[in-house]
Short mmCIF file of C-alpha atoms in Angstrom, two decimals:
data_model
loop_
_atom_site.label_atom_id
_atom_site.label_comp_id
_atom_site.label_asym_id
_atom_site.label_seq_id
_atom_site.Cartn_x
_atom_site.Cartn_y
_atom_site.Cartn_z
CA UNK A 1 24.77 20.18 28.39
CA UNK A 2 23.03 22.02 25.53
CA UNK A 3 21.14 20.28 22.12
CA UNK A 4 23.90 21.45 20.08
CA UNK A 5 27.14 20.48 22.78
CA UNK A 6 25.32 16.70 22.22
CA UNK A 7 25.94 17.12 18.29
CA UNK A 8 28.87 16.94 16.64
CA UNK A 9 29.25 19.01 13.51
CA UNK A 10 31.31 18.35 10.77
CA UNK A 11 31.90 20.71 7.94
CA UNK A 12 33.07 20.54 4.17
CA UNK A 13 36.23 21.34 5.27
CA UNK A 14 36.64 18.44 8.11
CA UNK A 15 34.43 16.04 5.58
CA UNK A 16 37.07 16.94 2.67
CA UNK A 17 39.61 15.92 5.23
CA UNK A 18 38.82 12.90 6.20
CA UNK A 19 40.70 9.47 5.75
CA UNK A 20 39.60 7.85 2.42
CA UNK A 21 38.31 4.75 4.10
CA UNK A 22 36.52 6.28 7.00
CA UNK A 23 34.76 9.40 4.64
CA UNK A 24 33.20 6.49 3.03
CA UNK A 25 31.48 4.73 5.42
CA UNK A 26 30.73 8.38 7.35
CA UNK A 27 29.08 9.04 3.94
CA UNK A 28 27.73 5.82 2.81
CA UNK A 29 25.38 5.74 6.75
CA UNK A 30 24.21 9.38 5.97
CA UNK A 31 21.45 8.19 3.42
CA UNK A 32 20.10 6.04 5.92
CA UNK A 33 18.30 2.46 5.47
CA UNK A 34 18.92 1.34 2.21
CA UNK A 35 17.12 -1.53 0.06
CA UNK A 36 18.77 -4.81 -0.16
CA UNK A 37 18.69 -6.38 -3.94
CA UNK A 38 20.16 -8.60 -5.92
CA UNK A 39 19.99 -7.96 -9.92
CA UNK A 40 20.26 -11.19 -12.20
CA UNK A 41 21.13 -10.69 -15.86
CA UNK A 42 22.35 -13.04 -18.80
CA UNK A 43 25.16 -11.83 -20.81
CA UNK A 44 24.77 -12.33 -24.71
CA UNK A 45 26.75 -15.82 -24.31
CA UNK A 46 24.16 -16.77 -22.04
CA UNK A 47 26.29 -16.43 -18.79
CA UNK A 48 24.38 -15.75 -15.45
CA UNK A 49 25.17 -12.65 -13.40
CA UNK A 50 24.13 -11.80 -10.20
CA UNK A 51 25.29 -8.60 -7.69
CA UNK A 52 24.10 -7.35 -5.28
CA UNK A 53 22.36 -3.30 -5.02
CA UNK A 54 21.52 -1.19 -1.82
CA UNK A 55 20.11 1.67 -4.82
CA UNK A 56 17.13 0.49 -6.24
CA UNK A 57 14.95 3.23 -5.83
CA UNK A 58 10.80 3.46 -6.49
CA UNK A 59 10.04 5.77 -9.45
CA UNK A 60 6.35 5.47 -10.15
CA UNK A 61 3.51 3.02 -9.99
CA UNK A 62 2.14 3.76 -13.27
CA UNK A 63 3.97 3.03 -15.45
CA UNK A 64 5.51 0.99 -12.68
CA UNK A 65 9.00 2.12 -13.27
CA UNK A 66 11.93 1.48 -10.98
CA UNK A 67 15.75 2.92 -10.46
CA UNK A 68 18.77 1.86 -9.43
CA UNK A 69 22.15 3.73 -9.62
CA UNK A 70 25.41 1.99 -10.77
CA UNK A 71 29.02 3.26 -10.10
CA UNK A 72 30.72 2.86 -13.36
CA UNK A 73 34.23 0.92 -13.72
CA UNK A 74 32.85 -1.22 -10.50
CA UNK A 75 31.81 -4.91 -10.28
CA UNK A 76 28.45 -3.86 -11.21
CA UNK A 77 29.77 -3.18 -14.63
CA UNK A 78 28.97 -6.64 -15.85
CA UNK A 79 25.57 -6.13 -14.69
CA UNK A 80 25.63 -2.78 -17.10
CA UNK A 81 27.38 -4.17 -20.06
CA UNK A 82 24.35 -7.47 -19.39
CA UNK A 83 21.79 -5.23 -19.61
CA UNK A 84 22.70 -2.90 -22.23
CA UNK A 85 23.27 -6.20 -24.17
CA UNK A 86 19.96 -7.77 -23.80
CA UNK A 87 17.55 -5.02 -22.14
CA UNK A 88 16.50 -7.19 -19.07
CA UNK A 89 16.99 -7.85 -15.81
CA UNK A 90 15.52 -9.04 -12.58
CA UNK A 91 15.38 -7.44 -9.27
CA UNK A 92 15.17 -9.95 -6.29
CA UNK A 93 15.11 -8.81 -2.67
CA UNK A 94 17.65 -9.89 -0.55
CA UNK A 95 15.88 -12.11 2.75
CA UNK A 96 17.03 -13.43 5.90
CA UNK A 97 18.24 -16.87 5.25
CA UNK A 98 20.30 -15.87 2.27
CA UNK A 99 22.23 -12.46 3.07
CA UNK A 100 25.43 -13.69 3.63
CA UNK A 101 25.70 -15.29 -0.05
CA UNK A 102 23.47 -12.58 -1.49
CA UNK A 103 26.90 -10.32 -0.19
CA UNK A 104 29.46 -12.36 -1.23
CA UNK A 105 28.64 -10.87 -4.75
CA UNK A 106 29.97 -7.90 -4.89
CA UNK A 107 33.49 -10.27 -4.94
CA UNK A 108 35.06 -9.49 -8.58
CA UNK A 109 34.79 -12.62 -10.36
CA UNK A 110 35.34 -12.34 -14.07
CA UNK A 111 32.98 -12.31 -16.72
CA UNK A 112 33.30 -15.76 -17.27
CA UNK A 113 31.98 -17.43 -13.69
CA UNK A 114 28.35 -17.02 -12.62
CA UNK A 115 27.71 -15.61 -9.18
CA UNK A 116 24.64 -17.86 -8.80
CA UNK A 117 27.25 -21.39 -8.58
CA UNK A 118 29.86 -19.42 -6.48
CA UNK A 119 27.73 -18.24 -4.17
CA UNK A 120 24.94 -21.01 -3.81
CA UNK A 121 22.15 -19.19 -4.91
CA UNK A 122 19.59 -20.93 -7.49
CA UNK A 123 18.43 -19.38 -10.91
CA UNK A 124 14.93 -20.03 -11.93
CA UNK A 125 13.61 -19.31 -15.20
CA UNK A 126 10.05 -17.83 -16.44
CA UNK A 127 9.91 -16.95 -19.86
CA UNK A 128 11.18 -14.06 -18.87
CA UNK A 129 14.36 -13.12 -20.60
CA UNK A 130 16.86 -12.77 -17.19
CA UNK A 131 17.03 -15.53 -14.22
CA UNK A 132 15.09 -14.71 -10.87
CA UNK A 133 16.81 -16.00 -7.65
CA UNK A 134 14.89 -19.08 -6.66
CA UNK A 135 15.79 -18.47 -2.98
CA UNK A 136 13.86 -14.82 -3.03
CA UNK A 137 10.61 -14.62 -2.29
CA UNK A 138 9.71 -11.25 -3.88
CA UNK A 139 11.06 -10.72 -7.37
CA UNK A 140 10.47 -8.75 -10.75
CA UNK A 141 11.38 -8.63 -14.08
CA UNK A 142 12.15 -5.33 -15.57
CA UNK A 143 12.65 -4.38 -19.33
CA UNK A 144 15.38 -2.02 -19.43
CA UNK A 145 14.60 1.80 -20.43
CA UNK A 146 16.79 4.83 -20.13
CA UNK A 147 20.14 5.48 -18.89
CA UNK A 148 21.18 8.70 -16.97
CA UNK A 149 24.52 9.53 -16.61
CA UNK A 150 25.21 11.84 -13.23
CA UNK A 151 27.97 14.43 -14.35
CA UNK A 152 29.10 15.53 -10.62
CA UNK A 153 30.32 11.76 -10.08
CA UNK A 154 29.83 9.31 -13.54
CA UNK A 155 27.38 7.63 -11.95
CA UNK A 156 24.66 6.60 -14.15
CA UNK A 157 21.08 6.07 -13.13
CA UNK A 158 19.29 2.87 -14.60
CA UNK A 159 15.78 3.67 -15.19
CA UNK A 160 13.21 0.25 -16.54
CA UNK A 161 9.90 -1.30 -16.89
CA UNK A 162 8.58 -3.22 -14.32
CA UNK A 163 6.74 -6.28 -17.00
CA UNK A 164 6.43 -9.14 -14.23
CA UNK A 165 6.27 -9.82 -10.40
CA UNK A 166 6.62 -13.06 -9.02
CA UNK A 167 5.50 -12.67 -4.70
CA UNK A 168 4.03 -15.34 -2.67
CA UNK A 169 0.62 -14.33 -2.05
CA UNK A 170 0.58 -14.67 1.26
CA UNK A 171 1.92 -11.99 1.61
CA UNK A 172 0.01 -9.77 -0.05
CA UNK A 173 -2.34 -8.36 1.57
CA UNK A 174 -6.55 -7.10 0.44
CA UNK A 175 -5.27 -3.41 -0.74
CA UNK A 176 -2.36 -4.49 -3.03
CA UNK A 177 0.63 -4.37 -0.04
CA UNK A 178 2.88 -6.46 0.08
CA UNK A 179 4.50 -7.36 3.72
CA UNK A 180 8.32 -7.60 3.28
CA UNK A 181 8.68 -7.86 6.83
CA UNK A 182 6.79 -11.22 7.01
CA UNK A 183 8.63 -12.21 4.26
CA UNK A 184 12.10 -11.45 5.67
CA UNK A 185 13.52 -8.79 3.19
CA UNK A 186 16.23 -7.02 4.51
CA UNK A 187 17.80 -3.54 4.63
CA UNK A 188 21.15 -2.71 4.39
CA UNK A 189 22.88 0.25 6.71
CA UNK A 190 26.09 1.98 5.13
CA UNK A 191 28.40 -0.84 2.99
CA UNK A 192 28.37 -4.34 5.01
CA UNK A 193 25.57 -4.11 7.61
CA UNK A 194 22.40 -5.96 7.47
CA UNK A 195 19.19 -5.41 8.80
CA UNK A 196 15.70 -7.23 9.57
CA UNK A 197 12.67 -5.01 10.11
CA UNK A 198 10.51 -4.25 13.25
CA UNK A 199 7.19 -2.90 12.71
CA UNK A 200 6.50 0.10 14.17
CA UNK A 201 2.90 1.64 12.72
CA UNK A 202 0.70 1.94 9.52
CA UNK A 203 -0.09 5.07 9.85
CA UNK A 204 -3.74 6.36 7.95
CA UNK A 205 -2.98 8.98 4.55
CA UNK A 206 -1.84 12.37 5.73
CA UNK A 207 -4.50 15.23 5.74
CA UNK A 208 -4.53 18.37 6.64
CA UNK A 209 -5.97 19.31 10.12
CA UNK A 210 -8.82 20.85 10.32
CA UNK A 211 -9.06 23.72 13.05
CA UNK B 1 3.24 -28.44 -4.30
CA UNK B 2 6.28 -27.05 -6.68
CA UNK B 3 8.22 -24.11 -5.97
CA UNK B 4 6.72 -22.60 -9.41
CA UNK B 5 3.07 -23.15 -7.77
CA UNK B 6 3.83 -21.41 -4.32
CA UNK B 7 4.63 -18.48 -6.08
CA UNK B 8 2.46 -16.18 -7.93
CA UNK B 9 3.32 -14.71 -10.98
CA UNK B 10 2.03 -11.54 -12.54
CA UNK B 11 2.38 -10.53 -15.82
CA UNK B 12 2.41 -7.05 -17.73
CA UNK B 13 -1.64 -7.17 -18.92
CA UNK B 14 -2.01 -8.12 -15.38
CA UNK B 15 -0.32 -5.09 -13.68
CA UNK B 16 -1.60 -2.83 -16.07
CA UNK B 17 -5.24 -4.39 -15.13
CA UNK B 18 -4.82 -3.62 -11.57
CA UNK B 19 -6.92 -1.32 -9.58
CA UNK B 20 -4.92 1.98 -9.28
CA UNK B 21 -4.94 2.51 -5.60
CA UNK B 22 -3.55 -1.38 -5.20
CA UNK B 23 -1.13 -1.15 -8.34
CA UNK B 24 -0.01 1.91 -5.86
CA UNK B 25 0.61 0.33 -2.76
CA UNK B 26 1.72 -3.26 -4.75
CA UNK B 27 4.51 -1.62 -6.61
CA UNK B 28 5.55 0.65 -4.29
CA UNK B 29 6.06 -2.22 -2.08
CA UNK B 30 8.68 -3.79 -4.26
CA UNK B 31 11.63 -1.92 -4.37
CA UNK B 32 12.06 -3.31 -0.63
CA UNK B 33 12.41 -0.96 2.75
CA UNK B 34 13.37 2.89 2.14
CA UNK B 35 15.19 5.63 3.69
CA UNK B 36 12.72 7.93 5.86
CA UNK B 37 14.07 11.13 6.29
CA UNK B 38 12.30 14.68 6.50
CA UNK B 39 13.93 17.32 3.83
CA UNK B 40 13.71 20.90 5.66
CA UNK B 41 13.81 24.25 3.01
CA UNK B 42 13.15 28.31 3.67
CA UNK B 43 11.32 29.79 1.39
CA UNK B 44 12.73 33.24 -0.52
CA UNK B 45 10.20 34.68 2.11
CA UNK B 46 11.85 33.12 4.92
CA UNK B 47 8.91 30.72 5.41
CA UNK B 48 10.11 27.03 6.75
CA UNK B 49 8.99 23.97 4.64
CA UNK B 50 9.40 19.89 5.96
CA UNK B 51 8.16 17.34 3.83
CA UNK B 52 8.71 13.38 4.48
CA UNK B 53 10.58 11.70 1.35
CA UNK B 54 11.24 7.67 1.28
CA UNK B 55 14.02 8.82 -1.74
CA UNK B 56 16.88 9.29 -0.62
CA UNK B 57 19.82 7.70 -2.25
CA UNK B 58 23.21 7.60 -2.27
CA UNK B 59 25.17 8.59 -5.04
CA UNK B 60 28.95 9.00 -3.91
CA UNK B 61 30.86 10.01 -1.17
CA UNK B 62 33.85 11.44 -2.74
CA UNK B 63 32.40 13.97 -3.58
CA UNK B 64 29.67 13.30 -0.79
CA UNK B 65 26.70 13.36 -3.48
CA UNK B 66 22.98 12.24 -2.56
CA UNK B 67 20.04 12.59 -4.39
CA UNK B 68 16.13 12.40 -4.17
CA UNK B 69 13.45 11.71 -6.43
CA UNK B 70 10.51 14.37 -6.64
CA UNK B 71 7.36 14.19 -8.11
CA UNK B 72 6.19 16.98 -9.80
CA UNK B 73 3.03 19.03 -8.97
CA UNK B 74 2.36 16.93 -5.79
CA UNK B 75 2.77 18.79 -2.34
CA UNK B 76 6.75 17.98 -2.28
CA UNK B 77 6.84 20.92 -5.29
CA UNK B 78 7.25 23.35 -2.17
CA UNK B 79 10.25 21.44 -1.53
CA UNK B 80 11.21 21.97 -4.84
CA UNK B 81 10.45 25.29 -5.47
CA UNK B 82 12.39 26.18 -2.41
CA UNK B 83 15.65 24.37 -3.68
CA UNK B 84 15.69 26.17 -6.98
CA UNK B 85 15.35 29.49 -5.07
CA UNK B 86 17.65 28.96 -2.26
CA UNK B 87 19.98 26.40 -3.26
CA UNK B 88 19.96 24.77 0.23
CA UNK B 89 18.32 22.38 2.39
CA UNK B 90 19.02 19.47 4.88
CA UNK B 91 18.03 15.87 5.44
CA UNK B 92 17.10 14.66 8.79
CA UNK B 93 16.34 11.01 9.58
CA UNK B 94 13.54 10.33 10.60
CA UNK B 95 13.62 8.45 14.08
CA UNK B 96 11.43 6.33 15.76
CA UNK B 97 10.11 8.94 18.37
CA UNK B 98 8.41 11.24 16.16
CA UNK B 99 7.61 9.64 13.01
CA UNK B 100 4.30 9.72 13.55
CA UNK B 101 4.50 14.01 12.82
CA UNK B 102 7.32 13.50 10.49
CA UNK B 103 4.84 11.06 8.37
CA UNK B 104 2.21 14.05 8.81
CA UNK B 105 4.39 15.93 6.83
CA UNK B 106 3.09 14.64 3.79
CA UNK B 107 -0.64 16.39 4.15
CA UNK B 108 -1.03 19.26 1.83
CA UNK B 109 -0.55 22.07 3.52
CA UNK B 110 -0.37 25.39 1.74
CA UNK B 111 2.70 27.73 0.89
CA UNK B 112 2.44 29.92 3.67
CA UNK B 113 2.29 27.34 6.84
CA UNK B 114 5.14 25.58 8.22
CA UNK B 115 5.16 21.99 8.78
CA UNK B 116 7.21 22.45 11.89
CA UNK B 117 4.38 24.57 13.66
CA UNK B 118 1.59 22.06 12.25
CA UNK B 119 3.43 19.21 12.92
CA UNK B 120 4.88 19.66 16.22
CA UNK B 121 8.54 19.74 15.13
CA UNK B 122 11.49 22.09 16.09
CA UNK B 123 13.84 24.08 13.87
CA UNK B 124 17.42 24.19 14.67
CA UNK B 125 19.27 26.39 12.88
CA UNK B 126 23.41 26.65 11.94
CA UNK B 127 24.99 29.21 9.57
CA UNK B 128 23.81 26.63 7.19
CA UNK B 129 21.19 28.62 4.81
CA UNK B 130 18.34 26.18 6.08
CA UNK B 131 16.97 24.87 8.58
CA UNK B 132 17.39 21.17 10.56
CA UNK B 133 14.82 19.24 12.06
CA UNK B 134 16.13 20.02 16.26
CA UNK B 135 14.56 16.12 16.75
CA UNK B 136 16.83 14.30 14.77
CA UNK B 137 20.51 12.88 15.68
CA UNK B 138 21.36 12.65 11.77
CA UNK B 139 21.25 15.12 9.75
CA UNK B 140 22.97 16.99 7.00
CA UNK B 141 22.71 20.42 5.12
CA UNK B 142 22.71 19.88 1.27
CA UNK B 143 23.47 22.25 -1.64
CA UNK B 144 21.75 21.60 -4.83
CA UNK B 145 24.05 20.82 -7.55
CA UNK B 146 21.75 19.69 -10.68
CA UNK B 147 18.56 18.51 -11.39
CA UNK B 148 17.90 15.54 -13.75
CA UNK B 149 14.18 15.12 -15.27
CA UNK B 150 13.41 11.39 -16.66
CA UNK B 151 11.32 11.56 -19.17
CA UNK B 152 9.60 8.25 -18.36
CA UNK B 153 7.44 9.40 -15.68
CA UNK B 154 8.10 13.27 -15.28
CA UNK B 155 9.96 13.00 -12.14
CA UNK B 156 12.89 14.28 -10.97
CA UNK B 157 15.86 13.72 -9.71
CA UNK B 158 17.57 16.33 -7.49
CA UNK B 159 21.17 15.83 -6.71
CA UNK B 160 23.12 17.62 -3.94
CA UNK B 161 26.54 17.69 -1.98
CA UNK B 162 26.71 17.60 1.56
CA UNK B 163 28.75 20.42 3.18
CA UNK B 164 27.72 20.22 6.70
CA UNK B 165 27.05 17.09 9.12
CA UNK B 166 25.04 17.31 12.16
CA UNK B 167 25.07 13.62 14.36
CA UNK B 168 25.73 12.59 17.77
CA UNK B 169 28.96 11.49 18.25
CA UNK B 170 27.94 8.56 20.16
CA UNK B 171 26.60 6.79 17.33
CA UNK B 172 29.61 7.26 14.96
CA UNK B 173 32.60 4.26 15.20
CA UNK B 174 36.13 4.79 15.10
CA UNK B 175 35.71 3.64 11.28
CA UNK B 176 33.30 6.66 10.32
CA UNK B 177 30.39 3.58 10.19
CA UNK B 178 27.74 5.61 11.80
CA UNK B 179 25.08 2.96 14.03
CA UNK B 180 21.81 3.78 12.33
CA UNK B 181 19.95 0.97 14.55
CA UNK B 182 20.93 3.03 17.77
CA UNK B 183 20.29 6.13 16.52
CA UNK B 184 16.50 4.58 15.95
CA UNK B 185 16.65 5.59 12.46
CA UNK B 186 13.41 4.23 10.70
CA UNK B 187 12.82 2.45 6.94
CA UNK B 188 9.77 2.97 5.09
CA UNK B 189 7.91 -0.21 3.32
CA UNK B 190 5.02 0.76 0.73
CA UNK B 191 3.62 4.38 1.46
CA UNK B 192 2.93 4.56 4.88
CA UNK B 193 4.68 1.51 6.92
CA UNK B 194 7.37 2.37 9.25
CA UNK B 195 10.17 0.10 10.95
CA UNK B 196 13.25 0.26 13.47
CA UNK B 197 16.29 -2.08 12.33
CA UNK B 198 17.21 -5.88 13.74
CA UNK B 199 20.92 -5.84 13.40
CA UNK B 200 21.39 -9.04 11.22
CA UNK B 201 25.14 -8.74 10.90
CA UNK B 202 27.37 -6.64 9.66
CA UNK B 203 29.75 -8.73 6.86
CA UNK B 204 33.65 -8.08 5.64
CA UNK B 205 34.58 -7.07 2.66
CA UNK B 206 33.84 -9.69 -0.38
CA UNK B 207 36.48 -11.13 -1.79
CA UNK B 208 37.03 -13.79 -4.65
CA UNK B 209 37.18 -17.09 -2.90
CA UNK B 210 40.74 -19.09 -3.62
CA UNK B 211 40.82 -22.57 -4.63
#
């Protein structure tokens, strides 16, 4: 059997013409691993929101800026409408002993009921202006500032501020790293599936090799 | 000891105050594990470009949209330069048996070597206009379908659609869910920490809980 009788190959046509359902999860595991988060905002009557994100996406360490993309017309909208309200938010990774609540928000509860109390998750308050999940231990505050919209699908990219970071120190480590495998932060694989990490290597800054 | 003392809070004078190369790996350590996968280009001279990205990010799947998020005038501007000209290029996870090359990737290497050769990876090619990565199981051919610059930071984000799928069929369920963890499919944490997946669970659908 040859390399390319092992692969399957699907093209546009056969991806066009697959079954709603099944397209998206084909899609959704091409990406691979995926950050788990969950983003807490306040709306302007001071109701707590909290969903959960697999697209929170690193930007740039200085200024520390950090993305995340949000379908529009989705569950996440609250989170939207909450953030273009007040211009904060908090980014909590999702751990171990609370994925299964951390989940259970992307339910669509209205605008009214706070994710934190139907799921069982805590909020704790700096002076910060949007709760951190208690239950996370690595967590920041962002100050919201540009939106993107994406024209090919109305998505719209939500660019911030990183202005606080609340981490255990223990796990951060001499040069500024922090270990999110020691402290149980999780991945997420396509829509539903959950995922510790297993440490592989560290591997030394790439250079060129000299012949 | 309170919960409040346990933790350890940084504020913005203190992240601005940090030591570059540890505001570096600290922040990039937040935004929780990341996608590894090696983006594969030709050159309008027919010279083959692989660079390692920890971007990747799903933006849709109907239309099957994915983007990345490239720095400008760092060695990924080959990349770059190589998707303006052509229009193509693919995304290949990067697996656990040879993501110790793929993270080599990243060295600068001038316009006229291939990472492949350097490296120690193989090209495969389709009639897809570039080339895969022969060692991966997942992988995808791309064409470029906008480019959005944020102005925060002067990155960029390159959006695509997929048109061509290449991945085992062993890995792929009867629901289109394809099984990352088997396929060995690695997550990056910070710059340069690699991991395989502990399935956790996979969870159904949320839905509003009745009372």
């Amino acid at each position: 059997v040859t390399d390319s009788e092992q692969k399957h190959r699907f093209n546009q046509q056969s991806l066009v013409e697959m079954e709603k359902r099944y397209r998206t999860n084909f899609i959704n595991s091409l990406s691979g691993y995926k950050s788990a988060n969950l983003i807490a905002t306040l709306s302007p009557e001071g109701i707590s929101n909290l969903a959960i994100f697999s697209s929170v996406v690193h930007l740039g360490a200085d200024p520390a800026l950090v993305g995340f993309i949000n379908r529009p017309h989705t569950v996440e909208r609250q989170t939207l409408e909450n953030i273009y309200a007040t211009g904060s938010y908090t980014i909590n990774h999702v751990q171990q002993d609370f994925y299964q609540p951390a989940h259970h928000t992307a339910a669509r509860y209205p605008a009214d009921v706070s994710e934190f109390e139907t799921v069982g998750l805590t909020e704790q308050y700096t002076d910060f202006d949007a709760p951190y999940v208690a239950n996370s231990n690595i967590k920041f505050g962002v100050n919201f500032v540009e939106k993107m919209d994406i024209a090919a699908n109305k998505t719209v990219l939500i660019i911030g501020e990183i202005v606080e970071v609340l981490c255990d120190q223990k796990y951060i480590s001499n040069d500024g790293k922090i270990d999110i495998n020691a402290a149980q932060s999780v991945a997420v694989s396509g829509l539903d599936e959950y995922h510790t990490g297993n440490l592989l290597g560290r591997l030394p800054y790439a250079k060129v090799k000299k012949t």
